[in-house]
Coordinates of C-alpha atoms and ligand atoms in Angstrom, one line a residue:
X654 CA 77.3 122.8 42.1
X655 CA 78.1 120.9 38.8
X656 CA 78.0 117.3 39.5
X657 CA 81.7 115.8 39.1
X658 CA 82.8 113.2 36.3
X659 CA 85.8 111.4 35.3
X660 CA 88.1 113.2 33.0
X661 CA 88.9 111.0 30.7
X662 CA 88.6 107.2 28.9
X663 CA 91.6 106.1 31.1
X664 CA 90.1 107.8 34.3
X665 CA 87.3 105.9 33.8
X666 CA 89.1 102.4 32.8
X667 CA 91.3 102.5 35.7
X668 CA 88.9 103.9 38.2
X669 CA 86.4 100.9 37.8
X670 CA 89.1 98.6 37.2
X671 CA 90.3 99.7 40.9
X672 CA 87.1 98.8 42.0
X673 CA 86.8 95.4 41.0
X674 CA 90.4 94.7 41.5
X675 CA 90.7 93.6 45.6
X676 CA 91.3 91.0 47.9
X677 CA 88.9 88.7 45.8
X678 CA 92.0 88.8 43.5
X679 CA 95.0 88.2 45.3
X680 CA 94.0 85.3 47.6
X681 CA 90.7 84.3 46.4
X682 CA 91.2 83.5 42.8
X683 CA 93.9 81.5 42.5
X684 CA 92.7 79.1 45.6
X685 CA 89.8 78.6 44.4
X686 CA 91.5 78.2 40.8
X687 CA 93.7 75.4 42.3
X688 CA 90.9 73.6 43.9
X689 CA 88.3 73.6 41.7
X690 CA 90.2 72.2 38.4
X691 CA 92.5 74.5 37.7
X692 CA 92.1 75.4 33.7
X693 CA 88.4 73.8 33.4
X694 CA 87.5 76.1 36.4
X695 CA 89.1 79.2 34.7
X696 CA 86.8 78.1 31.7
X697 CA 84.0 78.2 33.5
X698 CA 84.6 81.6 35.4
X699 CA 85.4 83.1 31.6
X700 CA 81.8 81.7 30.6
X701 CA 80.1 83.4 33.9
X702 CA 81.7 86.4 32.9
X703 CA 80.3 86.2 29.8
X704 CA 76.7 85.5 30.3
X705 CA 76.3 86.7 34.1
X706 CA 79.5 89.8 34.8
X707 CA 79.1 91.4 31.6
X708 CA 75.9 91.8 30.7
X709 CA 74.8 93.3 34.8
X710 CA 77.8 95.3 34.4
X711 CA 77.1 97.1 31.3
X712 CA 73.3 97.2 32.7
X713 CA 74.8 99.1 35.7
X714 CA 76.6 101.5 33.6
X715 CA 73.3 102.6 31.8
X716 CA 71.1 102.7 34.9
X717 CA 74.0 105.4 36.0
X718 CA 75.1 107.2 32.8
X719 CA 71.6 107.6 31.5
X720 CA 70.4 109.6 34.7
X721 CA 73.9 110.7 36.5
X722 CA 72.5 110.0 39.7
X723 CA 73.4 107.8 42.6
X724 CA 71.8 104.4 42.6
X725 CA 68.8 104.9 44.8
X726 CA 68.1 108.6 42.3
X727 CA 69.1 106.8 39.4
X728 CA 66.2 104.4 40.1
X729 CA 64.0 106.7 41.2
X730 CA 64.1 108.6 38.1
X731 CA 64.1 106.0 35.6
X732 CA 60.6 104.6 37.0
X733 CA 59.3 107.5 39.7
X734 CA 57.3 106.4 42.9
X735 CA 57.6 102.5 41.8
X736 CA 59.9 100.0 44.4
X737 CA 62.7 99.8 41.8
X738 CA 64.7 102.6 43.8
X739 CA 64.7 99.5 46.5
X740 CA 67.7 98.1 44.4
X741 CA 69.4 101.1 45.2
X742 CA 68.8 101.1 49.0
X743 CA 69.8 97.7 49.3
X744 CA 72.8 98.0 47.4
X745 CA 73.8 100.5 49.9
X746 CA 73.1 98.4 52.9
X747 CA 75.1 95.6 51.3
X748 CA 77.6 98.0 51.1
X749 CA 78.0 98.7 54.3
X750 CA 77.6 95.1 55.5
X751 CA 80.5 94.0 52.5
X752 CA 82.7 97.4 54.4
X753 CA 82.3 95.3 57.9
X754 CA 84.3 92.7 57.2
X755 CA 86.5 94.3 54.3
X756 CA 87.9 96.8 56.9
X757 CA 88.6 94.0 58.6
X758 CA 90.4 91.9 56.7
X759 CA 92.3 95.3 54.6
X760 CA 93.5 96.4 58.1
X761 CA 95.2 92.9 58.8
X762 CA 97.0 93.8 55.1
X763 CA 98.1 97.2 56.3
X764 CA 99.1 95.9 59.3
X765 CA 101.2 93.2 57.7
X766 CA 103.0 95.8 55.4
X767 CA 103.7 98.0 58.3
X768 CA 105.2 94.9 60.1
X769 CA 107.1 93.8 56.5
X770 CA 108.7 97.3 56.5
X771 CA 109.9 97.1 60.0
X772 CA 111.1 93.9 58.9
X773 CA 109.3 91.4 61.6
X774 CA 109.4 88.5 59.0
X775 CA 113.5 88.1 58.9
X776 CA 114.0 84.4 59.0
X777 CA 110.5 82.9 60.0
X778 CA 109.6 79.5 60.4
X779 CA 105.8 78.1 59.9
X780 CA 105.4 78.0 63.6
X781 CA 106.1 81.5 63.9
X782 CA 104.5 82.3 61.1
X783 CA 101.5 80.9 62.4
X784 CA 101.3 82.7 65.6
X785 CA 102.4 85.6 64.4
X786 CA 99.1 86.2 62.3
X787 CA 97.2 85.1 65.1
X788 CA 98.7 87.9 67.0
X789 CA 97.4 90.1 64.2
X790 CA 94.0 88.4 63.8
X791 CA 93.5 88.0 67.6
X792 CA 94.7 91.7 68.7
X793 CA 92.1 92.7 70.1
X794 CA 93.5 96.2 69.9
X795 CA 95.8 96.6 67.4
X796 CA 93.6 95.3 64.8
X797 CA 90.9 97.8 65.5
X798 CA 93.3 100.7 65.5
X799 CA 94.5 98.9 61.7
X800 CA 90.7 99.1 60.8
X801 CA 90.6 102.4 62.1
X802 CA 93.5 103.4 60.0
X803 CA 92.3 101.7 56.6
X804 CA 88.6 103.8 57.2
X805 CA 90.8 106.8 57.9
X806 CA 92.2 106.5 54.6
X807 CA 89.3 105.8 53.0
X808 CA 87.9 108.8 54.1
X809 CA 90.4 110.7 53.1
X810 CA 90.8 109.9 49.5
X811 CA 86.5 110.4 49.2
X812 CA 86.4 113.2 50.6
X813 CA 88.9 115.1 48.1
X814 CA 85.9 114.1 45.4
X815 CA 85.9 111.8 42.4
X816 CA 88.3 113.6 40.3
X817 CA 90.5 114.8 43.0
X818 CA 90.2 111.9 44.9
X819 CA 89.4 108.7 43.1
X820 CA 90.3 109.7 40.0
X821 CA 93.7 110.3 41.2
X822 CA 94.5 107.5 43.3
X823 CA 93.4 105.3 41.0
X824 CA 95.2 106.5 37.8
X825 CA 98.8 106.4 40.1
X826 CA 97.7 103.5 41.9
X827 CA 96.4 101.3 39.5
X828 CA 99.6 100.6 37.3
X829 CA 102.0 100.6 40.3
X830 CA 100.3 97.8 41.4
X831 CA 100.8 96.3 37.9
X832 CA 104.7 97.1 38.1
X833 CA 104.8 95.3 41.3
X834 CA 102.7 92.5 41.0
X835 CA 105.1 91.5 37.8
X836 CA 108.2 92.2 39.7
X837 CA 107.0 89.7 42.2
X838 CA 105.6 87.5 39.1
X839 CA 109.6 87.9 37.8
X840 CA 110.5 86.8 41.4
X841 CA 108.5 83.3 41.2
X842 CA 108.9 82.4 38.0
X843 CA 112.7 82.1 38.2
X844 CA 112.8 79.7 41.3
X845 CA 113.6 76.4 40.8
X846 CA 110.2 74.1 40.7
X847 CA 108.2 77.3 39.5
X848 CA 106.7 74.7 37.3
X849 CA 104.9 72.8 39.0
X850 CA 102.8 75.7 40.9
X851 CA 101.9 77.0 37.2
X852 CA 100.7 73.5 36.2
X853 CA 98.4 73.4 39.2
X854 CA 97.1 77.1 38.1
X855 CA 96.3 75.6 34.7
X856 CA 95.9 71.7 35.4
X857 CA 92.7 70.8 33.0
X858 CA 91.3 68.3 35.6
X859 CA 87.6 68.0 35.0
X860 CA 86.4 65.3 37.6
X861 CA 86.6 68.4 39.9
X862 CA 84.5 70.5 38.0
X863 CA 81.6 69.8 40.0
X864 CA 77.9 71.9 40.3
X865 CA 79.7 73.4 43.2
X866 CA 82.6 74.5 41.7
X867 CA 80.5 76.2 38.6
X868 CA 78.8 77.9 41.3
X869 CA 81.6 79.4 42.8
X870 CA 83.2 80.6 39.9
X871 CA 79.1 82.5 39.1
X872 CA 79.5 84.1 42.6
X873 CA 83.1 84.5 42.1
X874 CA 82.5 86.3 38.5
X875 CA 80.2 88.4 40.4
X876 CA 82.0 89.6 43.6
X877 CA 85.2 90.1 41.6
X878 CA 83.4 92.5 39.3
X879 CA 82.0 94.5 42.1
X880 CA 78.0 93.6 40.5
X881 CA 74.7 93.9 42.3
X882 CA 75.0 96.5 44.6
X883 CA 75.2 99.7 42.4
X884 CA 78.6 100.1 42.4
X885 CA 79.1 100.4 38.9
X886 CA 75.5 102.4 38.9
X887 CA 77.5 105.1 40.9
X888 CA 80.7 104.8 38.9
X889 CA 78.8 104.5 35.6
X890 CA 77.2 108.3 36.7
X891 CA 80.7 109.5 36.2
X892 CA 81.4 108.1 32.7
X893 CA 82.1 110.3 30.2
X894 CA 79.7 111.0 27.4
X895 CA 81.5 109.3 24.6
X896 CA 82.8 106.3 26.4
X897 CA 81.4 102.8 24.8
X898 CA 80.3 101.4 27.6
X899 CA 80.6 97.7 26.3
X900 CA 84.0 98.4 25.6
X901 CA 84.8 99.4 29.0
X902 CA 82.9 96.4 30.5
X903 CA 85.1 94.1 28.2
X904 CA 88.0 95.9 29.5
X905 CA 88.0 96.1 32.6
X906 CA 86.6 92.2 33.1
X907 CA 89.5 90.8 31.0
X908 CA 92.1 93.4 33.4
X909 CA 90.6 92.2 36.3
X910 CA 91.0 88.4 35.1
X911 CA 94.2 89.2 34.3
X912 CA 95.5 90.3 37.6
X913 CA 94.0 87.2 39.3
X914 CA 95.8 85.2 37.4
X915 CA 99.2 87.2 37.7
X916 CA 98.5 86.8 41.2
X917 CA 98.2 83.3 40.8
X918 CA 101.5 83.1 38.9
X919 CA 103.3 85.3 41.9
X920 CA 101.5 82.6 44.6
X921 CA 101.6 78.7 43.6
X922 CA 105.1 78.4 42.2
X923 CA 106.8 80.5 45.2
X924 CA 104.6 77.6 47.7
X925 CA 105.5 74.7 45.5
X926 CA 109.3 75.7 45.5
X927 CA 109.3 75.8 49.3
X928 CA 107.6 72.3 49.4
X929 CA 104.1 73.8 51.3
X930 CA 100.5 73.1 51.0
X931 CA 98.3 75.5 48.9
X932 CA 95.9 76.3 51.7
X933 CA 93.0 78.2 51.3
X934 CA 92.2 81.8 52.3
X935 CA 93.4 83.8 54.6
X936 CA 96.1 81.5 55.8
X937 CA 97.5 81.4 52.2
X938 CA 98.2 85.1 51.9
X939 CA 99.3 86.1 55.2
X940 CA 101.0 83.3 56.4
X941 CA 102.7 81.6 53.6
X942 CA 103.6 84.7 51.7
X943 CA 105.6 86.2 54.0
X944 CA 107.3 82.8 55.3
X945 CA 108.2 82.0 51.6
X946 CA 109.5 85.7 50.8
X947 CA 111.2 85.6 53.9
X948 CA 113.7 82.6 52.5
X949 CA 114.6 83.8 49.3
X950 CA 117.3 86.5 48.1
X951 CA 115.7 90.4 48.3
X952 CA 112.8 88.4 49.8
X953 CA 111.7 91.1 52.2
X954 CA 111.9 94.0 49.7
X955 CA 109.3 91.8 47.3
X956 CA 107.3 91.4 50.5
X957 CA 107.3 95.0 51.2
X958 CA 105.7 95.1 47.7
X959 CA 103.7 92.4 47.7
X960 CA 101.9 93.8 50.5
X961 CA 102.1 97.4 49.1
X962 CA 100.1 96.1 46.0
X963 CA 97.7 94.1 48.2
X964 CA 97.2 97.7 50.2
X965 CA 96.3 99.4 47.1
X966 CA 93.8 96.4 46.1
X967 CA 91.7 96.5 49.1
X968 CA 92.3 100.5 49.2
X969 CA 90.6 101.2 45.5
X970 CA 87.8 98.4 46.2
X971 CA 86.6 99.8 49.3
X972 CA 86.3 103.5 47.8
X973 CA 83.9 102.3 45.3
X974 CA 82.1 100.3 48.2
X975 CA 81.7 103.6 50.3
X976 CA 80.8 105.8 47.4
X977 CA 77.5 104.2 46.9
X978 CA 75.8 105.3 50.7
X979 CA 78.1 108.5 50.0
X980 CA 76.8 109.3 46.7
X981 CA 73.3 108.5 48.2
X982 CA 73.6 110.8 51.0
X983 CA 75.3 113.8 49.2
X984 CA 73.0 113.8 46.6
X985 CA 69.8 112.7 47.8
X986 CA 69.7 114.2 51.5
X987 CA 72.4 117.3 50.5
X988 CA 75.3 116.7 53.3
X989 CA 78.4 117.8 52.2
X990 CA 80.7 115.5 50.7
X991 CA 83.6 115.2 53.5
X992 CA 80.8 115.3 55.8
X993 CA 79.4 112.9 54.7
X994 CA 82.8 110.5 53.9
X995 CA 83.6 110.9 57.3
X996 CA 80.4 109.8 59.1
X997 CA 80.3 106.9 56.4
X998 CA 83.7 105.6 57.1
X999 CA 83.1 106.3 60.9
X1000 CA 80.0 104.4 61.2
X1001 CA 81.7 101.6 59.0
X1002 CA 85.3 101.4 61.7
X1003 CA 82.8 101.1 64.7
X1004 CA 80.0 98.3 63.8
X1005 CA 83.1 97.0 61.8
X1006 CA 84.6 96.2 65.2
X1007 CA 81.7 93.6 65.9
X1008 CA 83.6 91.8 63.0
X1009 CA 87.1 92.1 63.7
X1010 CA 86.7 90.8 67.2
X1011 CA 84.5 87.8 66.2
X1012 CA 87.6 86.6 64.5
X1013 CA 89.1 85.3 68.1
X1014 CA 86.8 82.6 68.9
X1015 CA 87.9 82.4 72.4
X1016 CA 87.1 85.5 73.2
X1017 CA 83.1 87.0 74.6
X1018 CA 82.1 88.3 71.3
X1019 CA 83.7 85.5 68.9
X1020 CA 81.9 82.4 70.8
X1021 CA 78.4 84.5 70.2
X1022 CA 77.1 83.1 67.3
X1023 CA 73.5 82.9 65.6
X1024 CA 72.5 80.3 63.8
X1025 CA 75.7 78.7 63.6
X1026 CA 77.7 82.2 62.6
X1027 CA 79.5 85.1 63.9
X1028 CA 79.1 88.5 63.5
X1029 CA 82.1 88.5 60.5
X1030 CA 80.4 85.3 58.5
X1031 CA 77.2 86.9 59.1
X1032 CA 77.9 90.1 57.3
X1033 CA 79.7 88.2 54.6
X1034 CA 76.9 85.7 53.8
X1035 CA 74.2 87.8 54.1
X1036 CA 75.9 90.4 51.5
X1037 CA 77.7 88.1 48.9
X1038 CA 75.3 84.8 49.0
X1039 CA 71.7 87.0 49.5
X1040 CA 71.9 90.5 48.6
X1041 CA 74.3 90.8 45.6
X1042 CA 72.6 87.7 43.7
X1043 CA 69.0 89.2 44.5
X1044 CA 70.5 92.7 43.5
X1045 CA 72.0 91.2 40.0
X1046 CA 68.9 89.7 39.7
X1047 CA 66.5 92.4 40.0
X1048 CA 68.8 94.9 37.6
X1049 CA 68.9 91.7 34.7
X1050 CA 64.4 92.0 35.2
X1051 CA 64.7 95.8 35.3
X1052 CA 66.6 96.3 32.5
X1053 CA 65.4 92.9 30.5
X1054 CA 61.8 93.5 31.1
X1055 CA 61.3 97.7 32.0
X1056 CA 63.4 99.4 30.6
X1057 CA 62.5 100.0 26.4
X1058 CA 65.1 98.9 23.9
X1059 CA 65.3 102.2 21.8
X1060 CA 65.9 103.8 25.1
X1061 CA 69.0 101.0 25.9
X1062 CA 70.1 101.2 21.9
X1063 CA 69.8 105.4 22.4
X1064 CA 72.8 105.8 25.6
X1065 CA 74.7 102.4 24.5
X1066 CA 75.3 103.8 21.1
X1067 CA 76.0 107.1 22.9
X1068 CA 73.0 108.5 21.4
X1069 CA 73.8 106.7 17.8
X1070 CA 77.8 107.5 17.5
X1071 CA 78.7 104.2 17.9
X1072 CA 77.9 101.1 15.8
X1073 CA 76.4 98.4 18.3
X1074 CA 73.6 96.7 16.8
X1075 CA 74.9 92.6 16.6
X1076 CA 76.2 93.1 20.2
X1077 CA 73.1 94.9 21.8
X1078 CA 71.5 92.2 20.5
X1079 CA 73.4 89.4 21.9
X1080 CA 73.3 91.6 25.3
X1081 CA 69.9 91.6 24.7
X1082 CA 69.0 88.2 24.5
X1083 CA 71.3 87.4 27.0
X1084 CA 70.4 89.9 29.5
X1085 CA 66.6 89.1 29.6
X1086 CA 66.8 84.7 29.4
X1087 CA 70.5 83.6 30.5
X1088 CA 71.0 85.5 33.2
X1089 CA 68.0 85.9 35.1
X1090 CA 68.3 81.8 34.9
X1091 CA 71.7 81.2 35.9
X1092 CA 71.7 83.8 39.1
X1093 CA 68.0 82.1 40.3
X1094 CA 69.9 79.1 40.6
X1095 CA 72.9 80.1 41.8
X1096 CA 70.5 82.2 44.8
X1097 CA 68.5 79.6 45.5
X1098 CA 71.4 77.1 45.6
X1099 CA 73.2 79.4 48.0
X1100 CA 69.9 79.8 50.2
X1101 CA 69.7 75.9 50.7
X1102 CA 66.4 76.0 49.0
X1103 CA 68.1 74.1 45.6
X1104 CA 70.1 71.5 46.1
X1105 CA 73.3 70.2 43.7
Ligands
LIG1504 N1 85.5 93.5 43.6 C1 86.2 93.7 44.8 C2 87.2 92.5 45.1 O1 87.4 91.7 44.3 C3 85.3 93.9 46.0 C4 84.2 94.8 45.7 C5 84.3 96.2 45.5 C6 82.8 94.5 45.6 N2 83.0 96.7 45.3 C7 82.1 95.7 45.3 C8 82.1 93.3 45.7 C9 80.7 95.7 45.1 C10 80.7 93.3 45.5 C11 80.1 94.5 45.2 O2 87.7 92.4 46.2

C-alpha cells in the first residue's frame, strides 16, 4: 500500500496548525499571559519561539520528511541499530501519558457543550457555577462516559486515514474555529469595560518577569507547539515534497500565537466587565465563561460556540497525539490502521480513567497519591516537565551534532529549489548552541536539580 500524504500546502498548514492549536491555547495562554507581565511575558514567549519552538520544529519536520516514516522508523533509519530510535519510543509513551489527562480534561469540554446546548447555564450565579463544574469534574460516571465519547471520536476521525481523516477535519475545522473564536472576540470587545481586560493582556509590567515566568513561557512555547515527542516527526512524513518547511514552521507558530491571543481578547475583557477575578486554569474556562456568557444578550448561543471551538481545539490536538503510537504500530508491527486507532484510543479511555477519577480528592482513588501527586498530576509532570524537554533535547544533539549539514541543506532546500542559505545558517547556529542551553536549564530547573 502507498503510504498516505497530505494533499496540499494548506492540508499541511492547517493540519499541523490543528495540532498545536488546543487547550494550551484557550485557557492556558492568556492566564499565564496575565500573570506573568502581560506584554513583557508575550515578549519573552515570542523569543522562546524563536530560539527553542522553531528551530526543534523544523528539526522534526526533517527527521520525518527525509525518511517518511513514523518516529521510532524514522530514527531507525537515519542512524540503523544506534539508541536514537529511543527518541521515537519515548515520544510515544509521552503520548500516551499527555492522552491520559487530555481525554480527561477534552471530555469535561464536550461535556460542557453538550450541557450549553441543552441550555443548563440560563441565569447562573457563581455559586452554581461552582458546583455545577464540580458535578462535572467529580462524576464519577458521567465524566468517564465524556472521556469515552472524546476517544470514540478520536478513533473515528484516525481511522478514516490522514487524508480522509485528518486532512479533512482539519481543513473544515480549522477556520470554523477561527470564525467563531472572532465572533466571540466581536462579543467582548463591545462590552462596556472591555478595556481594561485588553490592558491586562498587554500590561508591560516587568517586576513580574521573573526566572520563573521565562521558564514557563520555554515550556509554554514548547507544549503549545506540540515539540519533543515526534509529533511533528509523524506529521512532517506527510509533507509534501515541495513544501518549505521553514515556512511552514513560521506559519503555523505565528497562527498558533495568534489564536492564543484572540482567545485572550474573547476572555479578560468579558471577566473584567462582570467585575470577576482572572483565576487560573481550569476554573477560568469552565466556570467563569459560561457564568459571564450566561449574563449577556445572545450569551448562550456565543457559549454554544465558544465551547464548540474549544471541542474542535482539544479534538485536532489529540489526533496528532494518537497518530504517533498509531503511526508506530501500523507501520512498524503491520496492524491495520482502524485496528490499530481503535485499540490506541481504547487503551488510552481505560488507564485514562485512573486520571479522571483522581480529580475528586475525596474519593479512594483521588486521596492515593505518590510522592505528593495523583494519578492526573503524575501523568502531566512526568510528560510536559521530563519527557518533552529531554525529547527536544535529544532531537536539538541529533540533528546539531549527527546529522551532516549537506544532508540538512539537501531536504530543507527541497533538494536545492529553494533559496535558504542565510536562514539555514542562523537555524544552524541556533539549533546546535542556543537551544541545547536554554532546554538543559529549563529541565534541570523543572527537575529541582537547578534552582532560580
Ligand atoms: N499543542 C497542543 C495544545 O496546545 C497539545 C499537543 C498536541 C501536544 N500534540 C502535542 C503537546 C505533542 C506536546 C506534544 O494543547
Amino acid at each position: 500500500m502507498k503510504r498516505e500524504t497530505f494533499s496540499s500546502g494548506l492540508a499541511v498548514f492547517f493540519a499541523t496548525l490543528g495540532s498545536a492549536v488546543g487547550l494550551g491555547n484557550i485557557w492556558k495562554f492568556p492566564y499565564l499571559t496575565g500573570q506573568y507581565g502581560g506584554g513583557a511575558f508575550l515578549a519573552v514567549y515570542f523569543l522562546c519561539i524563536l530560539f527553542v519552538g522553531l528551530p526543534i520544529m523544523v528539526s522534526e519536520f526533517y527527521i520525518g520528511r527525509k525518511t517518511r516514516k513514523n518516529a521510532v522508523g524514522a530514527l531507525e533509519e537515519l542512524k540503523p541499530g544506534t539508541s536514537w530510535k529511543y527518541i521515537g519510543i519515548m515520544g510515544a509513551l509521552s503520548s500516551y501519558l499527555i492522552m491520559f489527562f487530555y481525554s480527561c480534561v477534552a471530555g469535561w469540554v464536550y461535556f460542557y457543550l453538550f450541557k450549553a446546548i441543552k441550555g443548563d447555564f440560563a441565569g447562573i450565579t457563581m455559586a452554581n457555577a461552582q458546583s455545577q463544574f464540580g458535578d462535572v469534574i467529580m462524576g464519577p460516571v458521567s465524566p468517564i462516559i465524556w472521556q469515552f465519547i472524546v476517544m470514540g471520536v478520536v478513533a473515528t476521525i484516525l481511522a478514516m486515514g490522514v487524508k480522509d481523516g485528518i486532512e479533512k477535519i482539519t481543513k473544515t475545522l480549522m477556520p470554523l474555529l477561527f470564525v467563531l473564536i472572532i465572533i466571540c472576540d466581536i462579543r467582548a470587545l463591545t462590552l462596556p469595560g472591555a478595556g481594561e481586560g485588553i490592558n491586562f493582556l498587554l500590561q508591560v509590567d516587568f517586576s513580574k518577569l521573573t526566572a520563573a515566568a521565562v521558564l514557563t513561557a520555554l515550556g509554554l512555547a514548547f507544549f503549545k507547539l506540540s515539540l519533543g515527542m515526534g509529533t511533528m516527526i509523524t506529521y512532517g512524513s506527510y509533507f509534501t515534497a515541495d513544501n518549505n518547511l521553514f515556512g511552514t514552521a513560521a506559519k503555523v507558530a505565528l497562527s498558533d500565537t495568534l489564536v492564543s491571543l484572540l482567545a485572550g481578547i474573547a476572555i479578560f475583557p468579558t471577566v473584567f466587565s462582570f467585575g470577576l477575578e482572572p483565576s487560573a486554569g481550569p476554573g477560568l474556562l469552565f466556570m467563569t465563561i459560561p457564568l459571564v456568557f450566561s449574563q449577556i444578550p445572545f450569551g448562550n448561543v456565543l457559549l454554544v460556540a465558544f465551547f464548540f471551538l474549544t471541542s474542535i481545539a482539544a479534538t485536532t490536538a489529540m489526533l496528532s497525539l494518537v497518530e504517533v503510537p498509531l503511526a508506530y504500530f501500523t507501520e512498524e508491527r503491520g496492524v491495520a490502521r482502524p485496528k490499530a486507532a481503535i485499540i490506541n484510543a481504547a487503551v488510552i479511555a481505560i488507564i485514562g480513567i485512573l486520571a479522571t477519577l483522581s480529580v475528586d480528592k475525596s474519593s479512594l482513588l483521588g486521596s492515593y497519591t505518590f510522592l505528593g501527586r495523583g494519578f492526573f498530576d503524575w501523568f502531566d509532570y512526568i510528560s510536559s516537565n521530563v519527557l518533552l524537554p529531554v525529547g527536544g533535547l535529544l532531537i536539538a544533539i541529533f540533528i546539531g551534532y549527527r546529522v551532516k549539514k549537506e544532508d540538512l541543506k539537501r531536504e530543507l532546500s527541497n533538494h536545492g529549489r529553494l533559496h535558504i542559505d542565510s536562514i539555514l545558517n542562523v537555524y544552524y547556529f541556533i539549533l546546535r548552541y542556543v537551544t541545547p542551553a536554554l532546554l538543559l536549564i529549563v529541565f534541570l530547573n523543572s527537575v529541582g536539580i537547578l534552582k532560580f
